[in-house]
Tab-separated table of C-alpha atoms in Angstrom:
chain	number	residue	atom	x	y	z
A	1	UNK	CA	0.000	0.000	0.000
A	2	UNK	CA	1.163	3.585	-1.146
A	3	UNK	CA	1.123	6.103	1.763
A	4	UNK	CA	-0.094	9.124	0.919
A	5	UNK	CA	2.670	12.295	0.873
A	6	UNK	CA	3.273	13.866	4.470
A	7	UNK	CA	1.675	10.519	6.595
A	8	UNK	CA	5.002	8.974	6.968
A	9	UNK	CA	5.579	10.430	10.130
A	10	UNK	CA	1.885	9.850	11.209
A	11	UNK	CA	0.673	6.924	13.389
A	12	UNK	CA	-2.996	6.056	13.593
A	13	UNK	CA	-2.963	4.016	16.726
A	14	UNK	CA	-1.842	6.583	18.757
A	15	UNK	CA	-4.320	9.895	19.623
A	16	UNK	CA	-3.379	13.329	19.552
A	17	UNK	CA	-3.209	15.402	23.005
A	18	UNK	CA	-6.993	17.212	21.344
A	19	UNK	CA	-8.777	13.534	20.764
A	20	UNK	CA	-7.285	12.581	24.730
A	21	UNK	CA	-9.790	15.031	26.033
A	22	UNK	CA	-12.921	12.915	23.929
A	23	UNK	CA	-11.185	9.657	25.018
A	24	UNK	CA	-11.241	11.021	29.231
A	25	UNK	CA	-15.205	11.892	28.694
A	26	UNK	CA	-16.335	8.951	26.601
A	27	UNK	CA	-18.156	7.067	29.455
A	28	UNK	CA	-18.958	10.302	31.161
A	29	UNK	CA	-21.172	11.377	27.623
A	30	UNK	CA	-22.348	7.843	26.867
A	31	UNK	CA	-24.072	7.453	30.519
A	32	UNK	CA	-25.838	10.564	29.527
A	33	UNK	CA	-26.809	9.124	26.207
A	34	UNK	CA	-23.967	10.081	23.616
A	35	UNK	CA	-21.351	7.364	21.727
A	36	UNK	CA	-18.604	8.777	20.533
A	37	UNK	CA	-16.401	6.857	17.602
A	38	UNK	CA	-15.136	3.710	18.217
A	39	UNK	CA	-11.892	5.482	18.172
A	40	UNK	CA	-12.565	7.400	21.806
A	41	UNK	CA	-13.302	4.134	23.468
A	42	UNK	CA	-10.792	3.526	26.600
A	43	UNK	CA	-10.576	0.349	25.457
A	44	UNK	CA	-10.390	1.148	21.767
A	45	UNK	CA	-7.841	-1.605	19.709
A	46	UNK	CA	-7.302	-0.532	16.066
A	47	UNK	CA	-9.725	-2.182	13.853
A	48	UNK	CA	-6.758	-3.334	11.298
A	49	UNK	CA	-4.100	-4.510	14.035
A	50	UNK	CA	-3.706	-7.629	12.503
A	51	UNK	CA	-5.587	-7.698	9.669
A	52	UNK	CA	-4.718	-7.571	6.213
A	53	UNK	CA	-6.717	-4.173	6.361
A	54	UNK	CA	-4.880	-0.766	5.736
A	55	UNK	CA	-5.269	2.018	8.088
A	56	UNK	CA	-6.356	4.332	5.392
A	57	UNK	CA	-9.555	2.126	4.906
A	58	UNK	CA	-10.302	1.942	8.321
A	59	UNK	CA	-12.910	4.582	9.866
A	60	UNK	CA	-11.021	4.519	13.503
A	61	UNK	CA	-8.036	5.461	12.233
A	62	UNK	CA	-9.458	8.868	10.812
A	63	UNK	CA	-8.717	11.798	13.641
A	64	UNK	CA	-10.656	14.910	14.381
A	65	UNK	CA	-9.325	17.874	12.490
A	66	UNK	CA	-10.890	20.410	15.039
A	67	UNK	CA	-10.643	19.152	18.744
A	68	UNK	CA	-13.616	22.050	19.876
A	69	UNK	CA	-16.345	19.325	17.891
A	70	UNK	CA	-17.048	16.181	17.704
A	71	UNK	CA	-20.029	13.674	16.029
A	72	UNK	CA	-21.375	11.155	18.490
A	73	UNK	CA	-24.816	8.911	18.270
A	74	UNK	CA	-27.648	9.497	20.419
A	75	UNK	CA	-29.529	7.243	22.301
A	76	UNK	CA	-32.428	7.635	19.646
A	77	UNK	CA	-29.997	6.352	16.501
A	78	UNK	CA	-29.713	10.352	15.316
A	79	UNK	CA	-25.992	11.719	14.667
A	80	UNK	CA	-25.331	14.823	16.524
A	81	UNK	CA	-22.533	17.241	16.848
A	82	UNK	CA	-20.770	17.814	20.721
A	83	UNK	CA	-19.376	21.402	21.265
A	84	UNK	CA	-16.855	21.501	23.967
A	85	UNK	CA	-17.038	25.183	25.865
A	86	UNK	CA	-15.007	26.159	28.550
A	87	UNK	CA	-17.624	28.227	30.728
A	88	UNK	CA	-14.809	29.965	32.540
A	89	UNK	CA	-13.341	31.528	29.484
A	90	UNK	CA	-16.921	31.664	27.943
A	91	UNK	CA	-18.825	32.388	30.531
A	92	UNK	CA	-21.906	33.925	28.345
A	93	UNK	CA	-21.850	31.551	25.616
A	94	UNK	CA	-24.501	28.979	26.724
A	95	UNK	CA	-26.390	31.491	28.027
A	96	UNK	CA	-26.361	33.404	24.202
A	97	UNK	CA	-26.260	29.892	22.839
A	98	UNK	CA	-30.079	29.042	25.108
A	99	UNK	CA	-31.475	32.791	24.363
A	100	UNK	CA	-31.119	32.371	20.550
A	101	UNK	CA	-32.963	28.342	20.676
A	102	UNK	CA	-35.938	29.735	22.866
A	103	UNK	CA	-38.930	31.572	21.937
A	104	UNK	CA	-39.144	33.832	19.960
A	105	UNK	CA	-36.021	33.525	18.500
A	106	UNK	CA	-36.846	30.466	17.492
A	107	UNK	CA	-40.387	31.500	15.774
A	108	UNK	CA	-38.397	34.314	13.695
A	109	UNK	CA	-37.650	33.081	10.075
A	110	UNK	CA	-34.587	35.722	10.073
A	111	UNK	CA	-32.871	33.186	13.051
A	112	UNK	CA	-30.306	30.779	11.076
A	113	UNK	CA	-28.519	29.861	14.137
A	114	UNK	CA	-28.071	26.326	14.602
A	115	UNK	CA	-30.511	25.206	16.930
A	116	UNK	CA	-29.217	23.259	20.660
A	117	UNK	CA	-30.606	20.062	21.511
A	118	UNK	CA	-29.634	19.995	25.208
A	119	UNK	CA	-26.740	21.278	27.429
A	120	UNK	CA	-24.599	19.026	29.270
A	121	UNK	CA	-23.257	20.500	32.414
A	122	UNK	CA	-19.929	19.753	33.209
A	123	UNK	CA	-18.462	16.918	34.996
A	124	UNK	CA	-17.628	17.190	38.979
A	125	UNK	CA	-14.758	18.893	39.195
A	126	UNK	CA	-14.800	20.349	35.623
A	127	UNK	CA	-15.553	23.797	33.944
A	128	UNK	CA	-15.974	22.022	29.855
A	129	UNK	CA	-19.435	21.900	29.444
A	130	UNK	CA	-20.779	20.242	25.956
A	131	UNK	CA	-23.687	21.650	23.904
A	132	UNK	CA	-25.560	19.447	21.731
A	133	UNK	CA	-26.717	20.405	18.348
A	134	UNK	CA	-27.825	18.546	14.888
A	135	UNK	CA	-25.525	17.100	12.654
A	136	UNK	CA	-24.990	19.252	9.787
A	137	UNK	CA	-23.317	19.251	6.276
A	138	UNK	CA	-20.804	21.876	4.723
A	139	UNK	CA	-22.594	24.084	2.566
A	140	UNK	CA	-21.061	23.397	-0.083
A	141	UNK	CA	-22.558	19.310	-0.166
A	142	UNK	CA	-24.313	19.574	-2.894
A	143	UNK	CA	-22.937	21.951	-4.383
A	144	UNK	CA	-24.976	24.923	-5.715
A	145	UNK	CA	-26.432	24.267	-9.332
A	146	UNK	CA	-28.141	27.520	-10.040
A	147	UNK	CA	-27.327	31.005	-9.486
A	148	UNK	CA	-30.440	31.355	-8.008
A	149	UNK	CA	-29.281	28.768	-5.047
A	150	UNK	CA	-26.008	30.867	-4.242
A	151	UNK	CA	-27.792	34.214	-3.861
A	152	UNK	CA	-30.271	32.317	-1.672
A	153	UNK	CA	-27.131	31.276	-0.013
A	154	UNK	CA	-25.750	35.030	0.845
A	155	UNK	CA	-29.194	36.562	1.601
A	156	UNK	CA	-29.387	33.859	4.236
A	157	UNK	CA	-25.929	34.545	5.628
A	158	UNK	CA	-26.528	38.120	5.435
A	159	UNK	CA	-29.916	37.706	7.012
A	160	UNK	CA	-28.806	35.824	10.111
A	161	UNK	CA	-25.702	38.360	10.610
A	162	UNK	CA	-28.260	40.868	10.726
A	163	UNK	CA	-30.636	39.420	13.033
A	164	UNK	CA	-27.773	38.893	15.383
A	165	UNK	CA	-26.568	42.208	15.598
A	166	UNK	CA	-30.114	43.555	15.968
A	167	UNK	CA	-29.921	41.479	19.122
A	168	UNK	CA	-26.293	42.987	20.497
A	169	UNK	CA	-24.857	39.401	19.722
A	170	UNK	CA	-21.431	39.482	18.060
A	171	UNK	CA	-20.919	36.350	16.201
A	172	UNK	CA	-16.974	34.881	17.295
A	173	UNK	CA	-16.034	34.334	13.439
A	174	UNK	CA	-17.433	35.633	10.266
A	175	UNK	CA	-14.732	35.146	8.207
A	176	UNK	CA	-16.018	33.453	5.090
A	177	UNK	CA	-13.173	32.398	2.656
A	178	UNK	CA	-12.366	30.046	3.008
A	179	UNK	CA	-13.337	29.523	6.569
A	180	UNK	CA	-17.652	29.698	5.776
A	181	UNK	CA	-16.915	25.968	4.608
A	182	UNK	CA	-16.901	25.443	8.703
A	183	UNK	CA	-19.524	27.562	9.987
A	184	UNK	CA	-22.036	28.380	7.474
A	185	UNK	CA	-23.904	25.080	7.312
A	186	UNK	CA	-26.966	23.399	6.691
A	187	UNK	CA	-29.717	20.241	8.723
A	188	UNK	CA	-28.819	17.537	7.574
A	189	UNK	CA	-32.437	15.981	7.903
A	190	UNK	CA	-33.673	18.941	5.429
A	191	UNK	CA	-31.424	17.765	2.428
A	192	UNK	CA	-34.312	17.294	-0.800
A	193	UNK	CA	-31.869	17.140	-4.122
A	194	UNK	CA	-35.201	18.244	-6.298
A	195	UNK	CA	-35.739	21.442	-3.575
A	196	UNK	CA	-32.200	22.089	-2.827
A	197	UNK	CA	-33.082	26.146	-3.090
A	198	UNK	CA	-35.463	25.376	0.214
A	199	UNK	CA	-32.431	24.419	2.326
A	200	UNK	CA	-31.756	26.879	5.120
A	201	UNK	CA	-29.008	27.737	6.126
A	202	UNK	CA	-27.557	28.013	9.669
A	203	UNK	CA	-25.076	29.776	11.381
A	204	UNK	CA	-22.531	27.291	13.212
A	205	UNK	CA	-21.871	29.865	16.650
A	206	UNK	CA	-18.325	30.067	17.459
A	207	UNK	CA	-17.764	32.074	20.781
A	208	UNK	CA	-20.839	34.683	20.695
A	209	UNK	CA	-20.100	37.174	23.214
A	210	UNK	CA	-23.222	40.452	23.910
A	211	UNK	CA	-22.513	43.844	22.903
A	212	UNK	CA	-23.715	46.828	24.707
A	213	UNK	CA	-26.277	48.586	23.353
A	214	UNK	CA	-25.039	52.271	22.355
């Protein structure tokens, strides 16, 4: 098997100091409901260790490129996405986080924040709490196949930008290029190929902090 340019120094069975933090918590979250990869198990042996398998074809040897979020499995069979937040150094952002998923923020068509599913308090001892939202796909998947889809597209980021700063809320990244792949996203369980113009779009909230009003 041909390893790909700059994995030679790479080795899959081993986890990076950002996926040790999802390994520590992975009994903690699934006693509350949430399975993390196969990968974050304590007792998590490499699929391919001895197998004829490659790493490269395995799932659990694939690490997490950003350590703040993770995919995990509810209880229910539904994929969800785990935000780590350090409510010491973020002290407001649940709080923005609950203000924009409750009525009527929730009721206003102008609101393309992604929507939380549940808060999960820290652990004893612990200031990382984890906020649970739906799984989502980069805007970009599928791509855009009119013109008419990509200026739905802006009008929606616009829109939501907007609607924050109407509300003093100062979103914690807005750069776009080529960073929107990341944040501007949209449900997953919304995706119709012959209505892809009908998909909203929704604002992935990194760090929201309240501005003053002048």
């Amino acid at each position: 098997m041909t390893t790909l340019p700059g994995l030679e120094q790479w080795d899959p069975t081993r986890l990076t100091s950002g996926e040790v933090f999802w390994r520590d918590h992975y009994q903690f979250l699934k006693d509350r409901g949430y399975a993390l990869r196969k990968r974050y198990d304590p007792d998590w042996i490499p699929s391919w260790i001895n197998t004829s398998k490659g790493w490269l074809d395995c799932e659990d040897a694939v690490h997490i490129p950003n350590y703040q979020v993770l995919d995990a499995t509810r209880a229910d069979g539904s994929l969800v996405v785990l935000k780590r937040v350090d409510t010491e150094r973020y002290e407001n952002e649940i709080s923005i986080l609950n203000h924009l998923s409750s009525e009527p923020f929730t009721s206003d068509p102008r609101n393309h924040c992604v929507p939380i599913l549940e808060i999960i308090n820290p652990p004893e001892g612990s200031h990382i709490a984890f906020v649970v939202m739906p799984y989502l796909f980069k805007v970009d998947f599928p791509p855009f196949e009119t013109i008419g889809e990509a200026i739905g597209f802006f009008k929606q980021v616009f829109e939501g930008l907007l609607y924050m700063h109407e509300n003093h809320i100062i979103h914690g990244y807005t750069s776009c290029m080529p960073s929107c792949r990341r944040i501007d996203m949209f449900d997953s369980e919304i995706v119709n190929p012959t209505t892809s113009w009908q998909i909203r779009h929704v604002f992935l909230i990194l760090h929201p902090i309240l501005r003053k009003s002048i």
